[in-house]
Amino acid sequence: MIDQPTALLSADASSIRVLLGESPLATYHLGVSGPRPYLTDLVGPRDRRLTRRHPAEENADHPHHRGVWTGHRDVDGTDFWTEFAGHGRIAHRSLDELTERPGEARVRHTLDWLDATGAPRLTERRTLCFHSPLPDGSRLIDVSTTLAPVDGPLRLGDTKEAGMVALRVAPPMEEARGGRIENAEGAVGEARCWGRPAAWCDYSGSVDGEVVGVAVLDHPDNPRHPTPWHVRDYGLLAANPFGHKDFFPGQDGDGSLLLDPDAPVTFRYRLVLHTGDAAAGHVADRFVDYTAERSV
């Protein structure tokens, strides 16, 4: 019997607990308070946790890396990536959908990207869809975000510190501790994958004696597909189509993206939680499936 995803809103309406059958899959913090929404405690096959806990251990690097999130360091000069002084906030406005149907649970909400003064800069509509496991045990989570400026054109700047979907893997999976980074082009390791365009990027490693991994698939209809990846040996994996000056130093080009209020921009990604490395987890096949869904 395939486990059905269920989504349970907390009593204070600040978070949603997602289960597969009776087992935890993840918790989604909506962004009612704090700097931004984030998905935490992702549990992959064999009940292995794939993301770093939040809050992270004392003296951990990059404490703003919270599970799975969306952010950008330069939104017309406002920082929606770190939690340094003067940063902006991606604030939950309304929960628009919390539904379950055979094989999936869906969360949809509206968010306001507020600058340091509290003024809205962007309106975001975000959807997360949690699927029943595949026959091989892999778990799929779809993330879609649509951005529209509030008051006139707005620029998402050229910076490596951005991710329309970003995640921080559990410490044992980090490449610096023996984990493996691999992309759709067959490149392996941070040195060959960082800043390189690819249809997907995968991070795997041993957690409690079991090799598990998480891949992020870049939807073929996304702006600037295939996206470059801001992926690091300390555990960061971020789909970043903006960081041209950092990824391709000395080359002409501008990675910034100008948004128009009358033309919202949508980014779509799929997370694949799997056993083994990218090959054992059939990540290339999962991308073919994802591409095929576009024509359905």
mmCIF file of C-alpha atoms in Angstrom:
data_model
loop_
_atom_site.group_PDB
_atom_site.id
_atom_site.type_symbol
_atom_site.label_atom_id
_atom_site.label_comp_id
_atom_site.label_asym_id
_atom_site.label_seq_id
_atom_site.Cartn_x
_atom_site.Cartn_y
_atom_site.Cartn_z
ATOM 1 C CA MET A 1 0.000 0.000 0.000
ATOM 2 C CA ILE A 2 1.379 3.439 -0.999
ATOM 3 C CA ASP A 3 1.415 6.029 1.767
ATOM 4 C CA GLN A 4 -0.911 8.989 1.290
ATOM 5 C CA PRO A 5 0.548 12.450 2.049
ATOM 6 C CA THR A 6 -1.374 14.481 4.618
ATOM 7 C CA ALA A 7 -0.833 18.102 5.667
ATOM 8 C CA LEU A 8 -1.752 19.254 9.181
ATOM 9 C CA LEU A 9 -1.933 22.950 10.105
ATOM 10 C CA SER A 10 -0.551 23.779 13.550
ATOM 11 C CA ALA A 11 -2.844 25.169 16.259
ATOM 12 C CA ASP A 12 -1.331 28.654 15.883
ATOM 13 C CA ALA A 13 -1.502 28.450 12.039
ATOM 14 C CA SER A 14 2.237 29.140 11.732
ATOM 15 C CA SER A 15 3.391 25.810 10.302
ATOM 16 C CA ILE A 16 2.203 22.713 8.461
ATOM 17 C CA ARG A 17 3.322 19.205 9.367
ATOM 18 C CA VAL A 18 3.442 16.849 6.389
ATOM 19 C CA LEU A 19 3.131 13.086 6.876
ATOM 20 C CA LEU A 20 3.398 10.039 4.636
ATOM 21 C CA GLY A 21 0.901 7.690 6.194
ATOM 22 C CA GLU A 22 1.773 8.045 9.869
ATOM 23 C CA SER A 23 5.470 8.896 9.318
ATOM 24 C CA PRO A 24 6.877 12.448 9.176
ATOM 25 C CA LEU A 25 8.030 13.821 5.834
ATOM 26 C CA ALA A 26 8.698 17.519 6.597
ATOM 27 C CA THR A 27 7.492 20.616 8.423
ATOM 28 C CA TYR A 28 6.737 23.796 6.481
ATOM 29 C CA HIS A 29 7.118 27.032 8.434
ATOM 30 C CA LEU A 30 4.880 29.513 6.638
ATOM 31 C CA GLY A 31 6.788 32.697 7.481
ATOM 32 C CA VAL A 32 4.256 34.126 9.931
ATOM 33 C CA SER A 33 7.269 35.287 11.939
ATOM 34 C CA GLY A 34 10.970 35.156 11.124
ATOM 35 C CA PRO A 35 12.737 36.280 7.963
ATOM 36 C CA ARG A 36 11.208 33.842 5.434
ATOM 37 C CA PRO A 37 9.268 30.584 5.031
ATOM 38 C CA TYR A 38 11.254 27.357 5.027
ATOM 39 C CA LEU A 39 10.736 23.623 4.796
ATOM 40 C CA THR A 40 12.655 21.704 7.423
ATOM 41 C CA ASP A 41 13.393 18.166 8.644
ATOM 42 C CA LEU A 42 12.975 16.509 5.242
ATOM 43 C CA VAL A 43 12.867 12.755 5.749
ATOM 44 C CA GLY A 44 13.949 10.641 2.801
ATOM 45 C CA PRO A 45 13.763 6.916 2.130
ATOM 46 C CA ARG A 46 14.846 4.616 4.973
ATOM 47 C CA ASP A 47 13.727 7.390 7.373
ATOM 48 C CA ARG A 48 16.971 9.360 6.979
ATOM 49 C CA ARG A 49 16.858 13.125 7.588
ATOM 50 C CA LEU A 50 18.281 14.957 4.561
ATOM 51 C CA THR A 51 18.414 18.603 5.721
ATOM 52 C CA ARG A 52 20.330 20.405 8.450
ATOM 53 C CA ARG A 53 18.281 21.108 11.552
ATOM 54 C CA HIS A 54 17.197 24.629 12.402
ATOM 55 C CA PRO A 55 18.385 26.257 14.491
ATOM 56 C CA ALA A 56 21.734 24.735 13.559
ATOM 57 C CA GLU A 57 24.304 23.697 16.109
ATOM 58 C CA GLU A 58 26.180 26.435 17.980
ATOM 59 C CA ASN A 59 28.778 28.285 15.885
ATOM 60 C CA ALA A 60 27.473 26.698 12.683
ATOM 61 C CA ASP A 61 28.303 28.484 9.438
ATOM 62 C CA HIS A 62 25.602 30.352 7.523
ATOM 63 C CA PRO A 63 22.864 30.205 10.195
ATOM 64 C CA HIS A 64 20.443 31.714 7.644
ATOM 65 C CA HIS A 65 20.529 28.426 5.706
ATOM 66 C CA ARG A 66 17.203 27.041 6.935
ATOM 67 C CA GLY A 67 16.208 23.674 5.429
ATOM 68 C CA VAL A 68 14.693 24.453 2.011
ATOM 69 C CA TRP A 69 13.917 28.071 1.165
ATOM 70 C CA THR A 70 13.678 30.784 -1.498
ATOM 71 C CA GLY A 71 15.726 33.975 -1.291
ATOM 72 C CA HIS A 72 17.794 36.609 -3.087
ATOM 73 C CA ARG A 73 20.556 38.903 -1.751
ATOM 74 C CA ASP A 74 19.835 41.858 -4.093
ATOM 75 C CA VAL A 75 16.196 42.739 -4.807
ATOM 76 C CA ASP A 76 16.674 46.348 -5.915
ATOM 77 C CA GLY A 77 19.268 46.562 -3.147
ATOM 78 C CA THR A 78 17.338 44.735 -0.398
ATOM 79 C CA ASP A 79 18.797 41.549 1.094
ATOM 80 C CA PHE A 80 16.312 38.662 1.202
ATOM 81 C CA TRP A 81 19.030 36.009 1.607
ATOM 82 C CA THR A 82 20.876 36.581 4.888
ATOM 83 C CA GLU A 83 19.725 37.685 8.312
ATOM 84 C CA PHE A 84 22.272 40.493 8.611
ATOM 85 C CA ALA A 85 21.292 43.964 9.787
ATOM 86 C CA GLY A 86 18.911 45.629 7.332
ATOM 87 C CA HIS A 87 17.685 42.443 5.686
ATOM 88 C CA GLY A 88 14.214 42.180 4.201
ATOM 89 C CA ARG A 89 11.481 39.743 5.164
ATOM 90 C CA ILE A 90 9.347 37.347 3.117
ATOM 91 C CA ALA A 91 6.120 37.447 5.109
ATOM 92 C CA HIS A 92 3.132 35.099 4.951
ATOM 93 C CA ARG A 93 -0.057 36.967 4.029
ATOM 94 C CA SER A 94 -2.702 34.273 3.508
ATOM 95 C CA LEU A 95 -3.111 30.504 3.307
ATOM 96 C CA ASP A 96 -4.994 30.015 0.050
ATOM 97 C CA GLU A 97 -5.110 26.228 -0.225
ATOM 98 C CA LEU A 98 -4.504 23.254 2.038
ATOM 99 C CA THR A 99 -5.869 20.202 0.269
ATOM 100 C CA GLU A 100 -5.364 16.478 -0.020
ATOM 101 C CA ARG A 101 -6.275 14.282 -2.939
ATOM 102 C CA PRO A 102 -5.226 10.741 -3.886
ATOM 103 C CA GLY A 103 -1.442 10.696 -4.146
ATOM 104 C CA GLU A 104 -0.712 14.265 -3.085
ATOM 105 C CA ALA A 105 -1.098 17.026 -0.517
ATOM 106 C CA ARG A 106 -0.953 20.654 -1.641
ATOM 107 C CA VAL A 107 -0.125 23.919 0.144
ATOM 108 C CA ARG A 108 -0.578 27.301 -1.534
ATOM 109 C CA HIS A 109 -0.084 30.702 0.056
ATOM 110 C CA THR A 110 0.502 34.363 -0.736
ATOM 111 C CA LEU A 111 3.568 36.210 0.551
ATOM 112 C CA ASP A 112 4.847 39.783 0.693
ATOM 113 C CA TRP A 113 8.532 40.569 0.206
ATOM 114 C CA LEU A 114 9.016 43.513 2.588
ATOM 115 C CA ASP A 115 12.124 45.715 2.646
ATOM 116 C CA ALA A 116 13.824 46.809 5.873
ATOM 117 C CA THR A 117 11.264 49.581 6.342
ATOM 118 C CA GLY A 118 8.341 47.166 5.947
ATOM 119 C CA ALA A 119 7.410 48.425 2.477
ATOM 120 C CA PRO A 120 6.236 45.678 0.073
ATOM 121 C CA ARG A 121 8.468 45.124 -2.958
ATOM 122 C CA LEU A 122 7.165 41.852 -4.387
ATOM 123 C CA THR A 123 4.036 39.748 -4.161
ATOM 124 C CA GLU A 124 4.697 36.008 -4.273
ATOM 125 C CA ARG A 125 2.329 33.094 -4.781
ATOM 126 C CA ARG A 126 3.957 29.833 -3.721
ATOM 127 C CA THR A 127 2.728 26.256 -4.057
ATOM 128 C CA LEU A 128 4.220 23.107 -2.542
ATOM 129 C CA CYS A 129 2.957 19.705 -3.629
ATOM 130 C CA PHE A 130 3.939 16.567 -1.695
ATOM 131 C CA HIS A 131 3.522 13.308 -3.626
ATOM 132 C CA SER A 132 3.114 9.693 -2.579
ATOM 133 C CA PRO A 133 6.393 7.755 -2.830
ATOM 134 C CA LEU A 134 7.406 6.158 -6.109
ATOM 135 C CA PRO A 135 7.703 2.345 -6.289
ATOM 136 C CA ASP A 136 11.451 2.558 -5.566
ATOM 137 C CA GLY A 137 10.745 4.601 -2.414
ATOM 138 C CA SER A 138 11.800 7.983 -3.841
ATOM 139 C CA ARG A 139 9.834 10.957 -2.530
ATOM 140 C CA LEU A 140 8.875 13.937 -4.701
ATOM 141 C CA ILE A 141 8.149 17.512 -3.631
ATOM 142 C CA ASP A 142 7.222 20.187 -6.181
ATOM 143 C CA VAL A 143 7.854 23.866 -5.460
ATOM 144 C CA SER A 144 6.422 26.656 -7.618
ATOM 145 C CA THR A 145 6.831 30.387 -6.991
ATOM 146 C CA THR A 146 5.384 33.297 -8.969
ATOM 147 C CA LEU A 147 6.804 36.800 -8.400
ATOM 148 C CA ALA A 148 5.299 40.151 -9.325
ATOM 149 C CA PRO A 149 6.606 43.635 -8.362
ATOM 150 C CA VAL A 150 4.274 45.780 -6.283
ATOM 151 C CA ASP A 151 5.189 49.232 -7.568
ATOM 152 C CA GLY A 152 6.784 49.454 -10.990
ATOM 153 C CA PRO A 153 9.618 47.399 -12.515
ATOM 154 C CA LEU A 154 12.027 45.775 -10.081
ATOM 155 C CA ARG A 155 15.419 44.165 -10.583
ATOM 156 C CA LEU A 156 16.628 40.860 -9.172
ATOM 157 C CA GLY A 157 20.340 41.624 -9.123
ATOM 158 C CA ASP A 158 23.362 39.707 -10.358
ATOM 159 C CA THR A 159 24.627 37.782 -7.301
ATOM 160 C CA LYS A 160 25.695 34.266 -6.390
ATOM 161 C CA GLU A 161 23.791 34.576 -3.099
ATOM 162 C CA ALA A 162 20.369 33.653 -4.403
ATOM 163 C CA GLY A 163 18.246 30.589 -4.984
ATOM 164 C CA MET A 164 14.723 30.319 -6.318
ATOM 165 C CA VAL A 165 14.934 27.054 -4.442
ATOM 166 C CA ALA A 166 17.835 26.442 -2.063
ATOM 167 C CA LEU A 167 18.574 23.814 0.537
ATOM 168 C CA ARG A 168 21.181 22.868 3.122
ATOM 169 C CA VAL A 169 21.824 19.138 3.423
ATOM 170 C CA ALA A 170 22.324 17.277 6.692
ATOM 171 C CA PRO A 171 25.955 17.611 7.899
ATOM 172 C CA PRO A 172 26.958 13.964 7.207
ATOM 173 C CA MET A 173 26.053 14.465 3.531
ATOM 174 C CA GLU A 174 28.381 17.440 2.976
ATOM 175 C CA GLU A 175 31.039 16.903 0.333
ATOM 176 C CA ALA A 176 33.613 18.131 2.849
ATOM 177 C CA ARG A 177 32.659 15.108 5.000
ATOM 178 C CA GLY A 178 32.637 12.553 2.203
ATOM 179 C CA GLY A 179 29.402 13.367 0.361
ATOM 180 C CA ARG A 180 28.979 13.656 -3.395
ATOM 181 C CA ILE A 181 27.812 16.504 -5.647
ATOM 182 C CA GLU A 182 26.815 15.589 -9.218
ATOM 183 C CA ASN A 183 24.963 17.348 -12.016
ATOM 184 C CA ALA A 184 23.056 16.377 -15.167
ATOM 185 C CA GLU A 185 26.163 16.881 -17.310
ATOM 186 C CA GLY A 186 28.032 14.143 -15.417
ATOM 187 C CA ALA A 187 30.264 16.585 -13.541
ATOM 188 C CA VAL A 188 31.166 15.542 -9.993
ATOM 189 C CA GLY A 189 32.319 17.728 -7.102
ATOM 190 C CA GLU A 190 31.962 21.390 -6.168
ATOM 191 C CA ALA A 191 34.871 22.472 -8.366
ATOM 192 C CA ARG A 192 33.156 21.145 -11.501
ATOM 193 C CA CYS A 193 29.515 21.820 -10.572
ATOM 194 C CA TRP A 194 29.601 25.259 -8.932
ATOM 195 C CA GLY A 195 28.192 27.908 -11.279
ATOM 196 C CA ARG A 196 27.723 25.445 -14.123
ATOM 197 C CA PRO A 197 24.361 25.268 -15.956
ATOM 198 C CA ALA A 198 22.643 21.887 -15.698
ATOM 199 C CA ALA A 199 19.101 20.531 -15.805
ATOM 200 C CA TRP A 200 19.514 19.109 -12.306
ATOM 201 C CA CYS A 201 21.998 18.877 -9.463
ATOM 202 C CA ASP A 202 22.207 16.179 -6.802
ATOM 203 C CA TYR A 203 23.728 15.978 -3.320
ATOM 204 C CA SER A 204 24.190 12.582 -1.631
ATOM 205 C CA GLY A 205 26.033 11.105 1.320
ATOM 206 C CA SER A 206 25.914 8.591 4.123
ATOM 207 C CA VAL A 207 23.446 9.255 6.954
ATOM 208 C CA ASP A 208 23.445 6.718 9.799
ATOM 209 C CA GLY A 209 25.102 4.119 7.605
ATOM 210 C CA GLU A 210 22.786 4.560 4.606
ATOM 211 C CA VAL A 211 23.651 6.489 1.427
ATOM 212 C CA VAL A 212 20.788 8.839 0.581
ATOM 213 C CA GLY A 213 20.445 11.938 -1.564
ATOM 214 C CA VAL A 214 18.369 14.872 -2.672
ATOM 215 C CA ALA A 215 18.215 16.254 -6.204
ATOM 216 C CA VAL A 216 16.727 19.526 -7.424
ATOM 217 C CA LEU A 217 15.287 19.449 -10.953
ATOM 218 C CA ASP A 218 15.057 22.697 -12.930
ATOM 219 C CA HIS A 219 11.798 22.776 -14.867
ATOM 220 C CA PRO A 220 12.407 23.150 -18.638
ATOM 221 C CA ASP A 221 10.068 26.168 -18.823
ATOM 222 C CA ASN A 222 11.948 28.139 -16.164
ATOM 223 C CA PRO A 223 13.699 31.368 -17.147
ATOM 224 C CA ARG A 224 17.287 30.643 -18.205
ATOM 225 C CA HIS A 225 16.939 26.868 -18.108
ATOM 226 C CA PRO A 226 19.245 25.063 -17.551
ATOM 227 C CA THR A 227 20.081 27.042 -14.434
ATOM 228 C CA PRO A 228 23.545 27.477 -12.925
ATOM 229 C CA TRP A 229 23.988 26.024 -9.422
ATOM 230 C CA HIS A 230 25.367 27.672 -6.306
ATOM 231 C CA VAL A 231 26.498 24.400 -4.722
ATOM 232 C CA ARG A 232 29.146 24.134 -2.009
ATOM 233 C CA ASP A 233 31.115 21.410 -0.264
ATOM 234 C CA TYR A 234 29.721 22.604 3.087
ATOM 235 C CA GLY A 235 26.211 21.478 2.087
ATOM 236 C CA LEU A 236 24.501 24.285 0.135
ATOM 237 C CA LEU A 237 22.555 23.485 -3.044
ATOM 238 C CA ALA A 238 20.785 26.416 -4.740
ATOM 239 C CA ALA A 239 19.282 26.916 -8.210
ATOM 240 C CA ASN A 240 20.593 30.367 -9.139
ATOM 241 C CA PRO A 241 19.962 31.796 -12.632
ATOM 242 C CA PHE A 242 21.259 35.240 -11.588
ATOM 243 C CA GLY A 243 24.951 34.963 -10.619
ATOM 244 C CA HIS A 244 26.648 35.610 -13.970
ATOM 245 C CA LYS A 245 29.437 37.888 -12.707
ATOM 246 C CA ASP A 246 30.488 35.318 -10.079
ATOM 247 C CA PHE A 247 29.964 32.178 -12.145
ATOM 248 C CA PHE A 248 31.542 33.518 -15.353
ATOM 249 C CA PRO A 249 34.147 36.112 -14.303
ATOM 250 C CA GLY A 250 35.590 38.203 -17.096
ATOM 251 C CA GLN A 251 32.732 37.428 -19.482
ATOM 252 C CA ASP A 252 30.324 40.045 -20.719
ATOM 253 C CA GLY A 253 26.781 39.582 -19.527
ATOM 254 C CA ASP A 254 24.372 40.554 -16.800
ATOM 255 C CA GLY A 255 22.699 37.974 -14.603
ATOM 256 C CA SER A 256 20.075 40.361 -13.263
ATOM 257 C CA LEU A 257 16.418 39.907 -14.168
ATOM 258 C CA LEU A 258 14.016 42.820 -14.571
ATOM 259 C CA LEU A 259 10.487 42.036 -13.377
ATOM 260 C CA ASP A 260 7.451 43.887 -14.698
ATOM 261 C CA PRO A 261 4.228 44.186 -12.678
ATOM 262 C CA ASP A 262 2.187 43.157 -15.733
ATOM 263 C CA ALA A 263 4.286 40.054 -16.449
ATOM 264 C CA PRO A 264 4.728 37.866 -13.321
ATOM 265 C CA VAL A 265 7.588 35.355 -13.513
ATOM 266 C CA THR A 266 7.189 31.743 -12.406
ATOM 267 C CA PHE A 267 9.912 29.315 -11.319
ATOM 268 C CA ARG A 268 9.199 25.597 -10.850
ATOM 269 C CA TYR A 269 11.365 22.899 -9.314
ATOM 270 C CA ARG A 270 11.063 19.298 -8.174
ATOM 271 C CA LEU A 271 12.934 17.833 -5.216
ATOM 272 C CA VAL A 272 13.701 14.120 -5.439
ATOM 273 C CA LEU A 273 14.565 12.412 -2.137
ATOM 274 C CA HIS A 274 16.201 9.098 -2.965
ATOM 275 C CA THR A 275 18.482 6.278 -1.835
ATOM 276 C CA GLY A 276 22.054 6.018 -3.108
ATOM 277 C CA ASP A 277 23.806 8.560 -5.300
ATOM 278 C CA ALA A 278 22.314 10.213 -8.399
ATOM 279 C CA ALA A 279 22.720 7.075 -10.539
ATOM 280 C CA ALA A 280 21.259 4.702 -7.951
ATOM 281 C CA GLY A 281 18.438 7.184 -7.325
ATOM 282 C CA HIS A 282 17.564 7.317 -11.065
ATOM 283 C CA VAL A 283 17.679 11.118 -11.007
ATOM 284 C CA ALA A 284 18.139 11.353 -14.792
ATOM 285 C CA ASP A 285 14.981 9.270 -15.273
ATOM 286 C CA ARG A 286 13.111 11.443 -12.773
ATOM 287 C CA PHE A 287 14.000 14.494 -14.877
ATOM 288 C CA VAL A 288 12.675 12.807 -18.027
ATOM 289 C CA ASP A 289 9.415 12.143 -16.169
ATOM 290 C CA TYR A 290 9.271 15.766 -15.025
ATOM 291 C CA THR A 291 9.794 16.990 -18.586
ATOM 292 C CA ALA A 292 7.093 14.680 -19.911
ATOM 293 C CA GLU A 293 4.554 16.111 -17.456
ATOM 294 C CA ARG A 294 4.878 19.485 -19.210
ATOM 295 C CA SER A 295 2.916 18.189 -22.189
ATOM 296 C CA VAL A 296 0.148 16.478 -20.170
#
